[in-house]
Coordinates of C-alpha atoms in Angstrom, one line a residue:
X1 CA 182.2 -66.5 60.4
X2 CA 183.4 -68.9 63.2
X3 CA 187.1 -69.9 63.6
X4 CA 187.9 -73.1 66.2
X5 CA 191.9 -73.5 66.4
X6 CA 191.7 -76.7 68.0
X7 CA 195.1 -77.1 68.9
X8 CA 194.6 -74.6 71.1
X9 CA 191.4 -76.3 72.8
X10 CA 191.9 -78.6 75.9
X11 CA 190.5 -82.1 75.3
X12 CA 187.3 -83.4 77.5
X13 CA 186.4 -86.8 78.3
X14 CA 182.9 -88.1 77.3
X15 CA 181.6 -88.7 80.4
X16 CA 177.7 -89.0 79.3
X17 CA 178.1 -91.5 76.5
X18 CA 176.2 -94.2 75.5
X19 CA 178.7 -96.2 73.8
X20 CA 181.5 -98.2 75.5
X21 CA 185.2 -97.2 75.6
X22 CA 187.1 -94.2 76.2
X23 CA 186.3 -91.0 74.0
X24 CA 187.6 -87.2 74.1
X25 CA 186.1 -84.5 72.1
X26 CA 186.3 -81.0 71.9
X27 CA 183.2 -79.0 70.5
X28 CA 183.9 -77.2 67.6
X29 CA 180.0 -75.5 67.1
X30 CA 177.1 -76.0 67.6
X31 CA 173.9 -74.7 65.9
X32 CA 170.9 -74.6 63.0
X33 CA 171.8 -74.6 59.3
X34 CA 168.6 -73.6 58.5
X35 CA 165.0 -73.2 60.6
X36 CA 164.6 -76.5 62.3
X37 CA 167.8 -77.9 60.8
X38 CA 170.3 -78.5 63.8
X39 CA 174.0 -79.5 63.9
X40 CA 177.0 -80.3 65.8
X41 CA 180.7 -80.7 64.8
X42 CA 183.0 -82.0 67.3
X43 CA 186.8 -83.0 66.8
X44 CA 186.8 -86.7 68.5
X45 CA 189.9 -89.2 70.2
X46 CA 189.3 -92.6 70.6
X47 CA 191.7 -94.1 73.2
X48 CA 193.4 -97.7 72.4
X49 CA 193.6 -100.6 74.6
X50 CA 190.9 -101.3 77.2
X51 CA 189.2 -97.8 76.1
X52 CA 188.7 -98.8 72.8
X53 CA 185.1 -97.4 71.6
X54 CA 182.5 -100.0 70.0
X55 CA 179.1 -99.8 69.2
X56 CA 176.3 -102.2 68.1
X57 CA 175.0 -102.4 64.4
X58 CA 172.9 -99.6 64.5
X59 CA 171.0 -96.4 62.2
X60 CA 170.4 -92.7 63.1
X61 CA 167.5 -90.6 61.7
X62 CA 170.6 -87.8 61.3
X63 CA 173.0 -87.6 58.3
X64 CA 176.7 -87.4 59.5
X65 CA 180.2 -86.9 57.5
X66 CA 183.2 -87.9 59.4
X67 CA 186.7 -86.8 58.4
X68 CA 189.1 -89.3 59.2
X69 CA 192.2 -87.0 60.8
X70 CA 194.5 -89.9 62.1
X71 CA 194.2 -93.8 62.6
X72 CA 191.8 -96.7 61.1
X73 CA 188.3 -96.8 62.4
X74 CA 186.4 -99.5 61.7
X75 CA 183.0 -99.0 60.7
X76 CA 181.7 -102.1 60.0
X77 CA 180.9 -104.6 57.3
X78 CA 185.1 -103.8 55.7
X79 CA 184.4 -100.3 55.9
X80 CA 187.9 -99.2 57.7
X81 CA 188.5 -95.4 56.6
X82 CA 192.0 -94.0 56.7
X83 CA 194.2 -90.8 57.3
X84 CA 192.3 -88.1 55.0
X85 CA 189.3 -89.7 53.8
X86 CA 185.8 -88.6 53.9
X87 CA 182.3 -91.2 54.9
X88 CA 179.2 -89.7 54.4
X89 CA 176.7 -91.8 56.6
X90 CA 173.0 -91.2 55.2
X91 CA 170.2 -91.5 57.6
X92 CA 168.4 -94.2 57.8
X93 CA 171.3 -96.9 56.9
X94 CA 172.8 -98.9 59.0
X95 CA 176.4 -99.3 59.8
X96 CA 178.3 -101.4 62.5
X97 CA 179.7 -103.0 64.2
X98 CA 182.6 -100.2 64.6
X99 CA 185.8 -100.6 66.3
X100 CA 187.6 -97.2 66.7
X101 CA 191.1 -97.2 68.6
X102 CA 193.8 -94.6 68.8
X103 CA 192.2 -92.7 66.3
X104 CA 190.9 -89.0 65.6
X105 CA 188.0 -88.0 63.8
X106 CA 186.4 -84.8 63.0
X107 CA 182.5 -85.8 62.6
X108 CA 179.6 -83.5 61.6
X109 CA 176.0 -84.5 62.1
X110 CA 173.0 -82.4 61.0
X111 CA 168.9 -83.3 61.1
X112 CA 165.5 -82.1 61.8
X113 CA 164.1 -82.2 65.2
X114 CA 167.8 -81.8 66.6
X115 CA 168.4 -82.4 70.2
X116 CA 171.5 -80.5 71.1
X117 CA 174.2 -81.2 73.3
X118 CA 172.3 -79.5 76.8
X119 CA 169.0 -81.5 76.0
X120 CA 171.0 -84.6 75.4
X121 CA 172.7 -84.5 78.6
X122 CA 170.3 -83.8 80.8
X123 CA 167.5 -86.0 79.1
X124 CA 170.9 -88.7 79.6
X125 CA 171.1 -88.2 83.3
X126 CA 167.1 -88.7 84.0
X127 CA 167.4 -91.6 81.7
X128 CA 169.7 -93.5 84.4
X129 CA 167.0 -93.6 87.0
X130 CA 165.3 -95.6 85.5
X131 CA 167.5 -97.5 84.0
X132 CA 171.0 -98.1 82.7
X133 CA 173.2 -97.3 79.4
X134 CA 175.9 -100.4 78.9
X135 CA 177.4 -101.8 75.6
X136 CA 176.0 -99.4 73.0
X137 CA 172.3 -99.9 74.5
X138 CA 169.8 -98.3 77.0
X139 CA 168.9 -101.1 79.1
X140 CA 165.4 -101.2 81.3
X141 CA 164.1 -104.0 83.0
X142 CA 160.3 -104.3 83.5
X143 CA 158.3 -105.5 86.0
X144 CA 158.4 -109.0 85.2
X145 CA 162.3 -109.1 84.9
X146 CA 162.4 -108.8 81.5
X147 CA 165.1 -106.8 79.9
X148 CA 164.6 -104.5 77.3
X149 CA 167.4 -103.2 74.8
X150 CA 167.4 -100.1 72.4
X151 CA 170.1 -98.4 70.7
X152 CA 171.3 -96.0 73.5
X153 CA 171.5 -92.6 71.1
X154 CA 168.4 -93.6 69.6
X155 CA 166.6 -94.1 73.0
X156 CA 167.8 -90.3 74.3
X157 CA 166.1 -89.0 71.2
X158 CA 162.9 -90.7 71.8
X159 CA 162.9 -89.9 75.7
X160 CA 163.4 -85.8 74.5
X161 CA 160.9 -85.9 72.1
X162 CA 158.3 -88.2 73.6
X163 CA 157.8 -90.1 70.4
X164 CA 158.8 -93.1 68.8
X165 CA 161.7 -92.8 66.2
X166 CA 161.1 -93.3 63.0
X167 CA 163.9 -94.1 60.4
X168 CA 164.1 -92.3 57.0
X169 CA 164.3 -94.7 54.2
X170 CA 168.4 -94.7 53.3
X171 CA 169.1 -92.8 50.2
X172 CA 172.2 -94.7 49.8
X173 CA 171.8 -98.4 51.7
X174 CA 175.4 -98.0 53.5
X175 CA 178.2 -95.2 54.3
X176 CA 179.7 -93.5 51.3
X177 CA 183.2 -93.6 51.6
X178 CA 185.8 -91.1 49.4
X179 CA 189.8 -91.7 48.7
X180 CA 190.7 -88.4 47.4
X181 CA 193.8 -89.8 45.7
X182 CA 190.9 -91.8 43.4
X183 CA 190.4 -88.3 42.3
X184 CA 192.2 -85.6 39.7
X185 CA 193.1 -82.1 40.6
X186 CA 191.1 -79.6 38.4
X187 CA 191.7 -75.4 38.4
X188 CA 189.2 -73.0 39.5
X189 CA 191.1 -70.2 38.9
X190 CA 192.5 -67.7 41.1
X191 CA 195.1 -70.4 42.1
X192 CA 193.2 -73.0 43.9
X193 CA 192.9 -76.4 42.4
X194 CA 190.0 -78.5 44.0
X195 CA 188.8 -82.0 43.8
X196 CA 185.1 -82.4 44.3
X197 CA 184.7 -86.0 46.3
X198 CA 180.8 -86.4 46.4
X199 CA 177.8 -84.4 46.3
X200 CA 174.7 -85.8 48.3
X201 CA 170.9 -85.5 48.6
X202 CA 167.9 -82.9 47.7
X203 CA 170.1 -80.6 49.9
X204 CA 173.3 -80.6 48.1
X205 CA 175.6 -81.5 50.5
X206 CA 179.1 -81.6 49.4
X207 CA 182.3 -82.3 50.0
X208 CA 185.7 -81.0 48.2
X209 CA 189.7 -81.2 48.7
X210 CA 191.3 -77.8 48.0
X211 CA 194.8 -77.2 46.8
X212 CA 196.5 -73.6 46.7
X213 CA 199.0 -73.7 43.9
X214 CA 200.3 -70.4 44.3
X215 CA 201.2 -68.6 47.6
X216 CA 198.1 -66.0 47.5
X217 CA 196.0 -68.1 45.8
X218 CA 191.8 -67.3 46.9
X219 CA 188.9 -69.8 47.5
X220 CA 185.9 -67.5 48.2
X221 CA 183.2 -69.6 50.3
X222 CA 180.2 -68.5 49.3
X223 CA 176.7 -67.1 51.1
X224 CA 174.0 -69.8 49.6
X225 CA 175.1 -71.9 52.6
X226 CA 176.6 -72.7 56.0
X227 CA 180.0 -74.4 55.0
X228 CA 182.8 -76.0 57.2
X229 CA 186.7 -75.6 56.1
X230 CA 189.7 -78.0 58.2
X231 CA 192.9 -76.7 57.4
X232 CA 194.9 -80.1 56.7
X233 CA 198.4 -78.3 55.4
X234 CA 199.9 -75.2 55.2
X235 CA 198.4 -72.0 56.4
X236 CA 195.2 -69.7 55.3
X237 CA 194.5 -66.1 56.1
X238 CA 190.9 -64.5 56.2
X239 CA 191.0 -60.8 56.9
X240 CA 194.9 -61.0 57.0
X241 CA 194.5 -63.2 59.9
X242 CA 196.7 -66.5 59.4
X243 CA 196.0 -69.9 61.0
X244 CA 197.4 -73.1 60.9
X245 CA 196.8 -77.0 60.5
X246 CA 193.7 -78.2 62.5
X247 CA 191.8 -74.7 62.7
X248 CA 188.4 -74.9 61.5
X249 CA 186.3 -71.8 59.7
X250 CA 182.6 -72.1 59.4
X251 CA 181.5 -69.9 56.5
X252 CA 178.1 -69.0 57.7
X253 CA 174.8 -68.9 55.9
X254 CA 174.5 -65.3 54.0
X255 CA 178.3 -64.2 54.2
X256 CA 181.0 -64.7 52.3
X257 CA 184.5 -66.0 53.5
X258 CA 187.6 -65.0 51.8
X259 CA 190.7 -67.7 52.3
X260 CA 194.3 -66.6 51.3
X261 CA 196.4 -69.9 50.9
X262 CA 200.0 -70.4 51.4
X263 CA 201.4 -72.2 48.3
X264 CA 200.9 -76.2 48.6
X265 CA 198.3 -75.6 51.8
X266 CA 195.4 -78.3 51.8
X267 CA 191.8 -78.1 53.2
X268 CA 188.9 -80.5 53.0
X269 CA 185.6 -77.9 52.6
X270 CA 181.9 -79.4 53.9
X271 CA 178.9 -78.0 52.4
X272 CA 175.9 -78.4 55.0
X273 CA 172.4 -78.4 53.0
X274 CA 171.1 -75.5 51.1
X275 CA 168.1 -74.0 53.0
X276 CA 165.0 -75.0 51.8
X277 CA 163.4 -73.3 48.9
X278 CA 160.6 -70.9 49.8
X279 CA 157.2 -72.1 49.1
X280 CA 155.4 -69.4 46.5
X281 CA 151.2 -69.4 47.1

């Protein structure tokens, strides 16, 4: 088990991004779900004004879930998410133009041949000489003076893995977004009520809004998977430890995590794909 309170984390500016505008993060984890599975989960700002972020149209061979904490980013084609709500962006399907200002976003990306935050930084900084990241894109100019453009996250991977990218077909042909107030509460005992917002692909990701009705009340995370909990209200305890609003517990593959709830306390729960099933000969 991991526990991020990232209140008490200082934020950091983005200074290797790809993307215009002014962006903060702080790192909540970083790791593998499974064998060749990577992920990442940061807590992100998006400054207003002349640091507003944008970013082109564009499609990532990743899946992401982004957790809209505060504001009204724009995702594209009238997809604005709001305070609370959940957008599970499939691989492979495009999304864009976005618009984020003075907004804050807790965002969770996970694929196969990961490149993780040290190899993405350092393939970044041999990237600019030769040529130059502006406006979303990694821009080279050949030896005829013609420019060439590519999606500027999409180029990294391809430089790191020294092969062309090659897009997944979408399971779902846009972001997935989910109003949990669309949604009823329902009891699963021991004094939690839940509300189960969307389950996704072969790997069973899935996301679900918790409720403890009852000070005491118990929501076991369970071992068949790495799983990611943000405390929204309230307080929860795990091993008679209590933390607050904006702490995040990773429940890791093979344990089981135990969360004590204060009554009325809210959490949003993300479970990362199962691990693949074990081929029998």
């Amino acid at each position: 088990m991991h526990v991020i309170e990232t209140a008490k984390i200082p934020w950091s500016l983005v200074s290797k991004s790809n993307r215009p505008g002014r962006v903060h993060r702080k790192l909540v984890h970083e790791g593998e779900v499974s064998p060749g599975v990577g992920y990442t989960a940061d807590l992100v700002r998006y400054e207003g004004g002349h640091g507003t972020f944008n970013a082109p149209r564009h499609k990532h061979n990743f899946d992401q879930i982004r957790y809209t904490v505060s504001g009204t980013p724009d995702f594209g084609h009238y997809q604005v998410s709001s305070e609370g709500q959940s957008v599970f962006f499939p691989a492979g399907a495009a999304y864009g133009p976005e618009t984020i200002e003075e907004a804050e976003i807790l965002l969770i990306q996970w694929g196969e041949h990961w490149v993780s935050r040290a190899q993405h930084d350092e393939t970044y900084a041999q990237m600019q000489q030769k040529g130059e990241f502006r406006d979303g894109y990694y821009i080279t100019v050949s030896a005829d003076g013609t420019e060439h453009r590519a999606d500027g996250r999409n180029a990294v991977w391809e430089a790191f893995n020294q092969r062309k990218l090659v897009y997944p077909t979408p399971r779902h042909p846009q972001p997935v977004m989910m109003e949990p107030e669309g949604f009823a509460w329902r009891s699963i005992g021991r004094g939690v009520s839940t509300k189960t917002l969307g389950r996704f692909t072969e790997d069973d990701v899935y996301v679900a809004n918790y409720r403890w009705d009852v000070a005491g009340g118990v929501l076991d995370l369970t071992a068949e998977r790495t799983q990611l909990l943000w405390i929204i209200d309230g307080g929860l305890s795990v091993d008679g430890v209590a933390y607050e609003p904006h702490t995040v517990i990773f429940s890791d593959f093979g344990e089981t995590t135990s969360l004590v709830g204060t009554v009325d306390a809210h959490a949003v729960v993300f479970g990362l794909p199962l691990p693949a099933p074990v081929a029998v000969s």
